[in-house]
Coordinates of C-alpha atoms (C1' of nucleotides) in Angstrom, one line a residue:
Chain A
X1411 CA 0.0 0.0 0.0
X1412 CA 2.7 2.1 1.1
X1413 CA 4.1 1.7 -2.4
X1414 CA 0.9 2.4 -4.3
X1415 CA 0.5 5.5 -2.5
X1416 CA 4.1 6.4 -3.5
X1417 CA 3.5 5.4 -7.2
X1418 CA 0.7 7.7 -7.4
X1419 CA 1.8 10.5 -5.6
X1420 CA 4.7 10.0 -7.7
X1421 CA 2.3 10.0 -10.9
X1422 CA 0.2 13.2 -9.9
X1423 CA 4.0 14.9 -9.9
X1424 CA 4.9 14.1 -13.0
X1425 CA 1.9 14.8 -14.8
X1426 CA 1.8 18.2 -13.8
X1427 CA 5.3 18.9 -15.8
X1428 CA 4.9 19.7 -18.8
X1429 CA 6.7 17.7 -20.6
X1430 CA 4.8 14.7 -19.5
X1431 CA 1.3 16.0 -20.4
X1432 CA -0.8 14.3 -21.9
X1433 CA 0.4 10.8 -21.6
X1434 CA -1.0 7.9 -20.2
X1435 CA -0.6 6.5 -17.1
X1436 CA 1.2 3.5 -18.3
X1437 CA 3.4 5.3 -19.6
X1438 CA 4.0 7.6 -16.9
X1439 CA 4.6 4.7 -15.1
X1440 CA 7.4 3.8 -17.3
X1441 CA 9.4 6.8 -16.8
X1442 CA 8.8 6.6 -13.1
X1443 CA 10.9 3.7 -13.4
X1444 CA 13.7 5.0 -14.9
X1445 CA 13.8 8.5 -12.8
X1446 CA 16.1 9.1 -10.2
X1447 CA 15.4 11.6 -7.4
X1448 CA 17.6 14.1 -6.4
X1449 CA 17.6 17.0 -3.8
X1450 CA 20.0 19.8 -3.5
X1451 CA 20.1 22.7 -0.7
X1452 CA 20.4 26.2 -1.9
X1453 CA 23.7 26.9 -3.8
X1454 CA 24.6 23.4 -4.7
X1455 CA 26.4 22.4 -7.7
X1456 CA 24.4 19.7 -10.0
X1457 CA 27.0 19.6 -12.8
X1458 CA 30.0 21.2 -14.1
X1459 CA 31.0 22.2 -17.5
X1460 CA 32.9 19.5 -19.0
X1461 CA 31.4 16.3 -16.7
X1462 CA 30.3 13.4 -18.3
X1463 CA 26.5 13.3 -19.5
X1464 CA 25.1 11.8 -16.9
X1465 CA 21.3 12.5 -18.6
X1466 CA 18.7 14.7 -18.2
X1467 CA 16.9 16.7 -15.0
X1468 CA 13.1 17.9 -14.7
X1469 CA 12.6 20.2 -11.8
X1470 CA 10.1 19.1 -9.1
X1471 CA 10.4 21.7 -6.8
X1472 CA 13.2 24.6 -6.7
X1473 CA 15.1 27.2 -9.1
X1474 CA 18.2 26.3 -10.9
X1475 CA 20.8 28.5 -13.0
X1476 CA 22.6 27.2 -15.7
X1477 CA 25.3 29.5 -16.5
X1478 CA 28.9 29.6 -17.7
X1479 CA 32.0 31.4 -16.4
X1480 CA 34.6 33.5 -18.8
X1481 CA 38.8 32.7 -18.1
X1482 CA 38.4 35.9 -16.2
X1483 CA 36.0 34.4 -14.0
X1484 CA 32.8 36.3 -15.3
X1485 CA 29.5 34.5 -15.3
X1486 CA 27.2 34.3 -18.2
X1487 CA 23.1 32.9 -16.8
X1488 CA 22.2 31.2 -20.2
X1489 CA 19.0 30.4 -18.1
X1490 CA 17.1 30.2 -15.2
X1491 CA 14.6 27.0 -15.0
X1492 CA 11.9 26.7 -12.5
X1493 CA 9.6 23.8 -10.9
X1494 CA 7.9 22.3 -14.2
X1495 CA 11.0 22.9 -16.3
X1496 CA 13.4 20.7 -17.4
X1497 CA 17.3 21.1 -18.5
X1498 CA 19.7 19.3 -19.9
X1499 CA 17.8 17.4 -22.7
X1500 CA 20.3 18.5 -25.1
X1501 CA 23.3 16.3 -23.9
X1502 CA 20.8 13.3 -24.2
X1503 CA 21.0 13.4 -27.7
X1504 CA 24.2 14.6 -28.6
X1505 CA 26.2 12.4 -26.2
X1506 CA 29.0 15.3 -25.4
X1507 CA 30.4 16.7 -22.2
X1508 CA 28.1 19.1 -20.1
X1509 CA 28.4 22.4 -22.1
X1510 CA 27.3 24.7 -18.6
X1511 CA 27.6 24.6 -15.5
X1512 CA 24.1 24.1 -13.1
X1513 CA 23.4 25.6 -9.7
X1514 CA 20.9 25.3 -7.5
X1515 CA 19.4 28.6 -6.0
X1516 CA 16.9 27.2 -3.6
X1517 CA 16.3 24.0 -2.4
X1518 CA 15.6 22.1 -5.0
X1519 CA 13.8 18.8 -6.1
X1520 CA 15.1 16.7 -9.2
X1521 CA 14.4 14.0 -11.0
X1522 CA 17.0 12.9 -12.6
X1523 CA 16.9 10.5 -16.3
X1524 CA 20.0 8.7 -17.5
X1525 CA 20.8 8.9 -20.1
X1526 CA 20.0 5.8 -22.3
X1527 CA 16.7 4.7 -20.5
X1528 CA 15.6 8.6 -21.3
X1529 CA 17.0 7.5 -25.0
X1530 CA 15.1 4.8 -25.2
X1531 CA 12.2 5.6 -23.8
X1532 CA 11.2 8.9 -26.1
X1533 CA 12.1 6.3 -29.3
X1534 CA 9.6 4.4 -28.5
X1535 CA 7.1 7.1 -27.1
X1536 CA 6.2 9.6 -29.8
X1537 CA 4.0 11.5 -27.5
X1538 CA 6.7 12.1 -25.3
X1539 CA 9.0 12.6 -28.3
X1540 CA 6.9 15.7 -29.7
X1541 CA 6.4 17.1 -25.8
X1542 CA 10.3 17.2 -26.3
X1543 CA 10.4 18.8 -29.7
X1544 CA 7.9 21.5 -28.1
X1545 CA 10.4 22.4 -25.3
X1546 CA 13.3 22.3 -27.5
X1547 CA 12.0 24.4 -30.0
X1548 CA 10.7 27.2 -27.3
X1549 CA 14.2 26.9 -25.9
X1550 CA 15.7 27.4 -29.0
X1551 CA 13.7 30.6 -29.8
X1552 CA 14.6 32.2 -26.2
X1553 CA 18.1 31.4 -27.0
X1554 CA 17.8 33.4 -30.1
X1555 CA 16.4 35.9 -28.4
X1556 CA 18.8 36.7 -25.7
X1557 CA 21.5 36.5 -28.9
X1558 CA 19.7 39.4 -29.8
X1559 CA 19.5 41.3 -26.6
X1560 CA 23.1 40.7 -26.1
X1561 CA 24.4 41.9 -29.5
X1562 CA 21.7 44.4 -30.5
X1563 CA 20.2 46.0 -27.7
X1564 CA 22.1 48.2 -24.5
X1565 CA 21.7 47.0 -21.5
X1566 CA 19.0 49.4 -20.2
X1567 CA 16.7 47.9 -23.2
X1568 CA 17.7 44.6 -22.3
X1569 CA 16.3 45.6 -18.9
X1570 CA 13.5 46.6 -20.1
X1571 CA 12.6 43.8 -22.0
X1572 CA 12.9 41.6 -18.7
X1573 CA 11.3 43.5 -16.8
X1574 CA 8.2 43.4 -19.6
X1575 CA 9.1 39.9 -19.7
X1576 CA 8.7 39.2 -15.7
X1577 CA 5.2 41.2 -16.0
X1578 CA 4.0 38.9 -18.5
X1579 CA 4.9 35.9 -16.6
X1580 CA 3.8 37.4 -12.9
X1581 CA 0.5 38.1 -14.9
X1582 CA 1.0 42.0 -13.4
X1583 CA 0.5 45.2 -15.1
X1584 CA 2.3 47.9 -13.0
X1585 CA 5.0 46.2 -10.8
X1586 CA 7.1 42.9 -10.8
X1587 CA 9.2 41.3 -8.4
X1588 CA 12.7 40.3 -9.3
X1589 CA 13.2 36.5 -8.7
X1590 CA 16.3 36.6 -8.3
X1591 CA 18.9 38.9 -6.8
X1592 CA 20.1 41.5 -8.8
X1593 CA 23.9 40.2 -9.1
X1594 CA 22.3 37.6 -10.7
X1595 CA 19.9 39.4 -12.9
X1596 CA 23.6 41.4 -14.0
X1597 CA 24.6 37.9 -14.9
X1598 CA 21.6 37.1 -16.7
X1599 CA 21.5 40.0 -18.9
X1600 CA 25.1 39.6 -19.3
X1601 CA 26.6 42.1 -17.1
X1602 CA 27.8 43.3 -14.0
X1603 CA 25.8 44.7 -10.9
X1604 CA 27.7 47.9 -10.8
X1605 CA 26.5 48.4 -14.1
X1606 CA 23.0 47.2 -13.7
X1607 CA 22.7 49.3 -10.5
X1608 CA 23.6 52.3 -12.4
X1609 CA 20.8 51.4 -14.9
X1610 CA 18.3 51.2 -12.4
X1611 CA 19.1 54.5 -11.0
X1612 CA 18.7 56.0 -15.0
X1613 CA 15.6 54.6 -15.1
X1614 CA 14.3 55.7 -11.8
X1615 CA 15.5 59.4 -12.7
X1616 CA 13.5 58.9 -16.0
X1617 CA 10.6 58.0 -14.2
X1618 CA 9.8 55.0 -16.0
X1619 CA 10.4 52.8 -13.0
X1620 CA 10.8 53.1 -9.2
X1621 CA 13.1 50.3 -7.1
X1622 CA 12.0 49.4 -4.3
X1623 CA 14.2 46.7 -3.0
X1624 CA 13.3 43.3 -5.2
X1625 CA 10.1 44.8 -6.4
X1626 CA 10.3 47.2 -9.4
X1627 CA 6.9 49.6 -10.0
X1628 CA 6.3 49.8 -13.8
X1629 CA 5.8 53.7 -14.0
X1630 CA 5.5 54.3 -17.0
X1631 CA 5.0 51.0 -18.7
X1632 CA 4.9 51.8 -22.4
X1633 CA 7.8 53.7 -22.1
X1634 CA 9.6 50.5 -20.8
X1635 CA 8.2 48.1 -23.5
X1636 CA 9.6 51.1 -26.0
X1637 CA 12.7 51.2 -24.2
X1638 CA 12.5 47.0 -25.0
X1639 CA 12.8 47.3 -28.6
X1640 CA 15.0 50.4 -29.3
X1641 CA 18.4 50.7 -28.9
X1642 CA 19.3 54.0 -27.8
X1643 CA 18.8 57.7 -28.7
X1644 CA 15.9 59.2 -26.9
X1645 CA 15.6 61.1 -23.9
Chain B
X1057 CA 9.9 5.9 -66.3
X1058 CA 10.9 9.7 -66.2
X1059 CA 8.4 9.6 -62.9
X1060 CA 9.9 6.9 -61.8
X1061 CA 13.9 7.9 -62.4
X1062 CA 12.6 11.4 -60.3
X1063 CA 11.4 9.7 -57.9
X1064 CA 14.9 7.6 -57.4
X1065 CA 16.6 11.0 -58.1
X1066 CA 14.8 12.4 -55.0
X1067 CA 15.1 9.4 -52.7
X1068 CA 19.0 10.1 -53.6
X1069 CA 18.9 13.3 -52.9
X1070 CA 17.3 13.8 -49.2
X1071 CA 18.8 10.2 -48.5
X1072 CA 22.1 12.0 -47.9
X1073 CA 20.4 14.7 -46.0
X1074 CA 21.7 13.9 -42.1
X1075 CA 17.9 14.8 -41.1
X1076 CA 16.7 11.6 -43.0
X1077 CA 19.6 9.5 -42.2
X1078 CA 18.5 5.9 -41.5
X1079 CA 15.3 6.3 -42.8
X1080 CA 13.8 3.2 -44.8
X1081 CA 12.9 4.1 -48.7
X1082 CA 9.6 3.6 -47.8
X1083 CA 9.5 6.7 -45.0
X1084 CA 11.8 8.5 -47.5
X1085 CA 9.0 8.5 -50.0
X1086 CA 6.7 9.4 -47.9
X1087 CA 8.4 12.6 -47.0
X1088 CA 9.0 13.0 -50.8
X1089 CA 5.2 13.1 -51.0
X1090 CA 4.6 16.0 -48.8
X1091 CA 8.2 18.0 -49.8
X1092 CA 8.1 21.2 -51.9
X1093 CA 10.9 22.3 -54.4
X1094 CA 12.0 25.9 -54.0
X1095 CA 14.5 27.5 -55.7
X1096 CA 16.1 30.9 -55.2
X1097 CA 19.4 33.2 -56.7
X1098 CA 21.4 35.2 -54.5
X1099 CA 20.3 37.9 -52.3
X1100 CA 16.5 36.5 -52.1
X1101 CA 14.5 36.7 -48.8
X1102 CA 12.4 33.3 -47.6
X1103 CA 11.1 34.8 -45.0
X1104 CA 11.1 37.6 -42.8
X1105 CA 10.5 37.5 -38.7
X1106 CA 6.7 38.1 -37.9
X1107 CA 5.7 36.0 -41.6
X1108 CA 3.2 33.2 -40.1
X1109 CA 5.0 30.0 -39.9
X1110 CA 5.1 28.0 -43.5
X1111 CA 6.9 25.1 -42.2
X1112 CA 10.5 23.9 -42.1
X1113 CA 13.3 23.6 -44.7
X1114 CA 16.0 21.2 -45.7
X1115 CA 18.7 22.5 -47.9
X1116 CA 19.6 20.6 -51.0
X1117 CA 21.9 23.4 -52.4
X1118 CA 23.2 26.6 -52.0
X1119 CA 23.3 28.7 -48.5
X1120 CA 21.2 30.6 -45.7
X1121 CA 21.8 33.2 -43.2
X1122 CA 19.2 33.3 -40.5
X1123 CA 19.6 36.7 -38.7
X1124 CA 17.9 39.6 -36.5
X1125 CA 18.1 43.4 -37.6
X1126 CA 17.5 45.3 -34.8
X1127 CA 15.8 49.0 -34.5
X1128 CA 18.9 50.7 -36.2
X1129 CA 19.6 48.3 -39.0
X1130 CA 22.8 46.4 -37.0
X1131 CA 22.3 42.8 -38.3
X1132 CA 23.0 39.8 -36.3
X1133 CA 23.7 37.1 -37.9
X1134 CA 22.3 33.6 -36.2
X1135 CA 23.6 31.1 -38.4
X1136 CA 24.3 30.4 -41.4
X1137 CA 23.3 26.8 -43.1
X1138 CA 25.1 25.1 -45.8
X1139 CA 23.4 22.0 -48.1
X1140 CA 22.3 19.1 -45.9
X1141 CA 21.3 21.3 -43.3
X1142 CA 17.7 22.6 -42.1
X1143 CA 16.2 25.6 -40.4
X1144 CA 13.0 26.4 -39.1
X1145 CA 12.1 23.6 -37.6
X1146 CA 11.4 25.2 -34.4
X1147 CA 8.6 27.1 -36.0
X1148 CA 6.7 23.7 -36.7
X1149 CA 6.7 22.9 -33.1
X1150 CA 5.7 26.3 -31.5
X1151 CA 3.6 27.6 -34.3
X1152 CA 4.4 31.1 -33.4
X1153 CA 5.6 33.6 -36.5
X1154 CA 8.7 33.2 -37.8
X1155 CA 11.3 35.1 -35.1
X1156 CA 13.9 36.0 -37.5
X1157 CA 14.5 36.5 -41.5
X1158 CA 16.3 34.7 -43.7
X1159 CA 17.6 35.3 -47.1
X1160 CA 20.2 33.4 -49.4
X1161 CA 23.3 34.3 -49.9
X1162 CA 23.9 32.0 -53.0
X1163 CA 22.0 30.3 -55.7
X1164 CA 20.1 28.0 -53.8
X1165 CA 17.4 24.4 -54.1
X1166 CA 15.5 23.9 -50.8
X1167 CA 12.8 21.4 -49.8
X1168 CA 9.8 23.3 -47.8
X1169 CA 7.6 20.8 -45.8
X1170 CA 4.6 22.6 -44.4
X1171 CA 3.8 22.5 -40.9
X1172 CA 0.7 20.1 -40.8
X1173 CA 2.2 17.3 -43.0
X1174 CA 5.4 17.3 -41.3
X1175 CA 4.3 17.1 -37.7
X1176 CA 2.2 14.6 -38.8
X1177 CA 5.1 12.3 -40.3
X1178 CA 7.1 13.4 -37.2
X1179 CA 4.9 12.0 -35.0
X1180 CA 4.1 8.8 -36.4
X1181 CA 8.0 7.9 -37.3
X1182 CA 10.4 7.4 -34.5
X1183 CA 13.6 7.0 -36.2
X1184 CA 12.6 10.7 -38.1
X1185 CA 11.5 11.9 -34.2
X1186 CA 14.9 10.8 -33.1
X1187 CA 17.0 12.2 -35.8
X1188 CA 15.1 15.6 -34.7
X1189 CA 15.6 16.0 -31.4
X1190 CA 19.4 15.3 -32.3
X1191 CA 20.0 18.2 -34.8
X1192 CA 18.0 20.3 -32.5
X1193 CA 20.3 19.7 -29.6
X1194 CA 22.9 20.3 -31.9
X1195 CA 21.5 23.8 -32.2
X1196 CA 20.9 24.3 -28.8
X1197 CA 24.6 24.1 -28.1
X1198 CA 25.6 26.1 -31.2
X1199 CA 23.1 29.1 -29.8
X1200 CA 24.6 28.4 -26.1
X1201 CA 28.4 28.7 -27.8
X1202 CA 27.3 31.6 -29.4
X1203 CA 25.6 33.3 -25.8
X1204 CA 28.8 32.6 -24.1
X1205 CA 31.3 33.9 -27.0
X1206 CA 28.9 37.2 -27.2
X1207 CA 28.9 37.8 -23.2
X1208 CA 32.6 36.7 -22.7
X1209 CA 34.8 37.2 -25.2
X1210 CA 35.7 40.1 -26.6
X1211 CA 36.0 40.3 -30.3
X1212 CA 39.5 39.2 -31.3
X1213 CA 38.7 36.5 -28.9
X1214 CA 35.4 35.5 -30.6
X1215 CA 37.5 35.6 -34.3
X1216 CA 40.0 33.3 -32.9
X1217 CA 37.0 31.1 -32.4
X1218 CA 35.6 31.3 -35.4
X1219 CA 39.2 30.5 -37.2
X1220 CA 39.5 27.3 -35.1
X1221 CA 35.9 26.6 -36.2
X1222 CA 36.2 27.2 -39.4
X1223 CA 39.7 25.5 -39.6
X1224 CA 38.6 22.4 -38.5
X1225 CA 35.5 22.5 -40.2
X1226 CA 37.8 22.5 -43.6
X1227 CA 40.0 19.6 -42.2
X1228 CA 43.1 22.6 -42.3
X1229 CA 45.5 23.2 -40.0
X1230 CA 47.4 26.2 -41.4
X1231 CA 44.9 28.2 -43.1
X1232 CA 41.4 28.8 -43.8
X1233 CA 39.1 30.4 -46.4
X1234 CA 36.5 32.4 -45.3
X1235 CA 33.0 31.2 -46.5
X1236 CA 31.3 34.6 -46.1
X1237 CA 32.1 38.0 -46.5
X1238 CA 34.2 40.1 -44.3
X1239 CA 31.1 42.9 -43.1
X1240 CA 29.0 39.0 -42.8
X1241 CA 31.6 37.6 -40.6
X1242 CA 31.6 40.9 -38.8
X1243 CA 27.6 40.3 -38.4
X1244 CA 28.2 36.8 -37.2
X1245 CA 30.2 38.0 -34.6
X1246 CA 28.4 40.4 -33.2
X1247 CA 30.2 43.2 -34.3
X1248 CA 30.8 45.8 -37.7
X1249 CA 33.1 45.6 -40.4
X1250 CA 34.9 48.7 -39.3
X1251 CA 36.1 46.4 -35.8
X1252 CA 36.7 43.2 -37.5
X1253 CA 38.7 45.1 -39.9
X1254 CA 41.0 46.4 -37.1
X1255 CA 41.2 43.2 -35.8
X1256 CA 42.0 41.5 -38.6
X1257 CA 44.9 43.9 -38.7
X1258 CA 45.6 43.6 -34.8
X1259 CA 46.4 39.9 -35.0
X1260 CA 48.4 39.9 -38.2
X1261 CA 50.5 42.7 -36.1
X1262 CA 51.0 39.8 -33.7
X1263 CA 52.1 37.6 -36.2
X1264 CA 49.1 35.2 -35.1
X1265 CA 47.4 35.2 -38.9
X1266 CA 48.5 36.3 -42.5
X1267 CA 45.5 37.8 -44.4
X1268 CA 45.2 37.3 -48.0
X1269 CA 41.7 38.4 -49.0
X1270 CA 39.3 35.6 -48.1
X1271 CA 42.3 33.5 -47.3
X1272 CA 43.5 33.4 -43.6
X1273 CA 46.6 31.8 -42.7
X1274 CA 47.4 31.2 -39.2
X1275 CA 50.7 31.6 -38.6
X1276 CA 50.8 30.8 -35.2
X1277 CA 48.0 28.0 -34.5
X1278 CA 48.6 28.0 -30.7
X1279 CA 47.8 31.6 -30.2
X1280 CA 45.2 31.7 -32.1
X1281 CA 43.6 28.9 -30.1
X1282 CA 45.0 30.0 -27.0
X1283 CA 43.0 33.6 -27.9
X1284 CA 39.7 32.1 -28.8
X1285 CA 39.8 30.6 -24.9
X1286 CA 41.0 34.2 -23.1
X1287 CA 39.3 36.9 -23.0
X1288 CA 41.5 39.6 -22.9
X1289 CA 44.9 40.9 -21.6
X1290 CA 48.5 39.3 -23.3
X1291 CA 50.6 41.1 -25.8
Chain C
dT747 C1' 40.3 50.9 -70.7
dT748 C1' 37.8 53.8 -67.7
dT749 C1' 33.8 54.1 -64.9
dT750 C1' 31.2 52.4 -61.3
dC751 C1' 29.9 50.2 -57.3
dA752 C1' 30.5 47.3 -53.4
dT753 C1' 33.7 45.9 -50.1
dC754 C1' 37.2 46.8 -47.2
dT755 C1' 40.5 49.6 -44.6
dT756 C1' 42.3 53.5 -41.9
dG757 C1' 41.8 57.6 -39.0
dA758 C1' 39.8 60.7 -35.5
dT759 C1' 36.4 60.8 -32.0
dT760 C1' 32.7 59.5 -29.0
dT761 C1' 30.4 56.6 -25.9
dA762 C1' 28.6 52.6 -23.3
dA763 C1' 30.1 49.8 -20.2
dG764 C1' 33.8 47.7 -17.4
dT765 C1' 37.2 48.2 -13.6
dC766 C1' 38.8 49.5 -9.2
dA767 C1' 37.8 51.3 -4.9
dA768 C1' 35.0 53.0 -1.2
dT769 C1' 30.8 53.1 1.2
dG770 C1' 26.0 51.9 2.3
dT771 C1' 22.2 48.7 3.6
dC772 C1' 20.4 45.0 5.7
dA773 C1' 19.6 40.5 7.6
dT774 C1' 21.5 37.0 10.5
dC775 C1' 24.3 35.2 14.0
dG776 C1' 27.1 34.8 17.9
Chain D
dC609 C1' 23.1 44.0 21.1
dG610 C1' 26.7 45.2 18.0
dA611 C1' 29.3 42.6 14.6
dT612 C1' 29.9 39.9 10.6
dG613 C1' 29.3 39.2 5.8
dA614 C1' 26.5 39.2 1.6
dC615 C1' 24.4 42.3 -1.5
dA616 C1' 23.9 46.8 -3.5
dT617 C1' 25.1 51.5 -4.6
dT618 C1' 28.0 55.4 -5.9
dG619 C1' 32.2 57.7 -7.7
dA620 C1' 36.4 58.3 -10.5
dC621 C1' 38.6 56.4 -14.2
dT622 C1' 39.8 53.3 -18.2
dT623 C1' 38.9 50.9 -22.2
dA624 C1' 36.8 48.2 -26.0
dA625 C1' 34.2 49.0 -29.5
dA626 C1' 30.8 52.0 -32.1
dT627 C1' 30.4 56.1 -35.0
dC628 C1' 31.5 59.3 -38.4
dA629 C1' 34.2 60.4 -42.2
dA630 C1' 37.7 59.6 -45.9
dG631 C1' 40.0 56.8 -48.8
dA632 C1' 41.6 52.4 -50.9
dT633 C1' 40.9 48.2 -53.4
dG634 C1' 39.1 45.3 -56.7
dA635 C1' 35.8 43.3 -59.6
dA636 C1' 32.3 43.8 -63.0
dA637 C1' 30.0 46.9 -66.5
dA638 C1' 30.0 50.2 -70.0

DNA sequence: TTTTCATCTTGATTTAAGTCAATGTCATCG
DNA sequence: CGATGACATTGACTTAAATCAAGATGAAAA
């Protein structure tokens, strides 16, 4: 009984990620056989760049960064995942090394698939196959995207365009709350928080924001989502 | 006959294609079915970001650049794809507009395969779900490099890069031949051809390359690779 | 050949953002 | 409670790369 319950607790988990929607319960049942679990405490390290593949990690509970440090020792967030997402999909397929490094940045729940049972399974699963194709191709477009931000836009419109992007996921019209510090927002729009802090004081004298602490008042919100797709001139 | 020997010229054709690799002739003629010819010359558009999805494309012949032009007319240049290769397919999978243009940059024979009909071959062939997912991760990782090189390295550091790419991609180990313009390459890496142009001289001033037009020979391997790893400082 | 046009290079200058250094703020812990 | 340490801000300065502006090169067209 004990192990019933835990198969079906395990199953209403899983079948709230995304990735796993829609299938049946056989076949949820299949990958909770091959899933590992995993938990971290804030600040722990999940992989390296350069480790072996060891497969691929859907997030249960918890925030993770994956990121990558310059010879200089400057970090690069190529992304932050939350509960529901998954990472590290990639190296399933193409069998290299680790390409980022992954962090933990609260305590965090994994599951973890190896590699060849995760191979194996989506081969024969086409359900679960095109559930991957979906998050890869959304993960390839926000990749292309923050290419963009990084080479064509300044750094207050890359601002912007999080900020716009954080009301849009907080479902909020006039305010957001950072969700994560801003050292690592610096990181994330590729950065540094000396810089970053400057732009939020620009902003603020522009009136188009006001900081206070985490939580960032939209002031004047269209002139933040214009701010998102110029580069500079202006006011 | 004539339908017959085009049918076998096809199957030749997309056979080689590493998207279709593996794929029985039967599953190869089915995607012959739903594939349509397109042919452009030089300097044509195929699409351009916000055009509603159309599908995805294989390349039979000729070349691509995928890129962004932001607010002031700076172009960034995403990728560029070579015969074999395929683009869009993220597109299928999402169904949003297309997020960036592209436009041929030689005489070029591509294979369009609408959205519907593909996803639908997709989904009911494994081996084609499989070979997906690979070239996607492949992607993935090429955007990721790209992230990292455009938030870490400066640019004499991200040309290095490229040479080593490019070096290895030709099988050379002395000298490469550009495959795109100079003001391109300057648009691949994030930068204009003014810069590039100084860097190009820069690094010949360091004895590291020896240009000669498209032709780039590097006259000291180990510093350029060494380069493409560092970010700045040295001689 | 000479003209034309695109591509590329070089020079002078500006500017956005990084660096270095100091100081401020705040929560937690001993 | 004051002290420690992470996080954030501000200031002075440097620097990599963009911009603006001429030229140079080279290939194709007249």
């Amino acid at each position: 009984m004990d192990a019933k319950e835990g198969m079906e607790n395990f199953i209403r988990l899983i079948s709230a990620i995304p990735l796993f929607n829609g299938l049946p319960t056989e076949q949820l049942d299949a990958i909770r056989r091959i899933a590992v679990e995993k938990r971290y405490s804030k600040g722990q390290t999940i992989f390296s760049e350069g480790d072996k593949t060891t497969g691929f990690f859907v997030i249960v509970e918890g925030r993770v960064k994956i990121y990558k440090v310059s010879s200089e020792g400057k970090e690069q967030i190529l992304h932050i995942f939350e509960a529901g997402q998954s990472f590290g999909e990639a190296t399933v397929f193409t069998g290299q090394r680790m390409p980022a490094n992954a962090q933990t940045l609260a305590q965090t729940h994994l599951l973890l698939f190896k590699r060849n049972a995760f191979v194996d399974l989506v081969s024969s699963n086409p359900s679960l196959a095109m559930n991957l194709l979906g998050i890869m191709s959304k993960k390839l477009r926000q990749f292309a995207a923050q290419i963009e931000n990084l080479s064509l836009k300044e750094i207050p419109a890359r601002l912007a365009s999080y900020l716009v992007y954080l009301s849009e996921e907080q479902g909020t019209e006039d305010a957001v709350v950072l969700n994560v510090s801003k050292g690592q927002l610096a990181s994330l729009l590729g950065t540094i928080p000396e810089t970053l802090s400057r732009i939020f004081a620009k902003l603020s004298g522009q009136d188009l924001i006001r900081v206070e602490g985490p939580k960032i008042i939209l002031t004047d919100r269209d002139g933040i989502e214009n701010l998102a797709e110029h580069t500079k001139d202006d006011a």
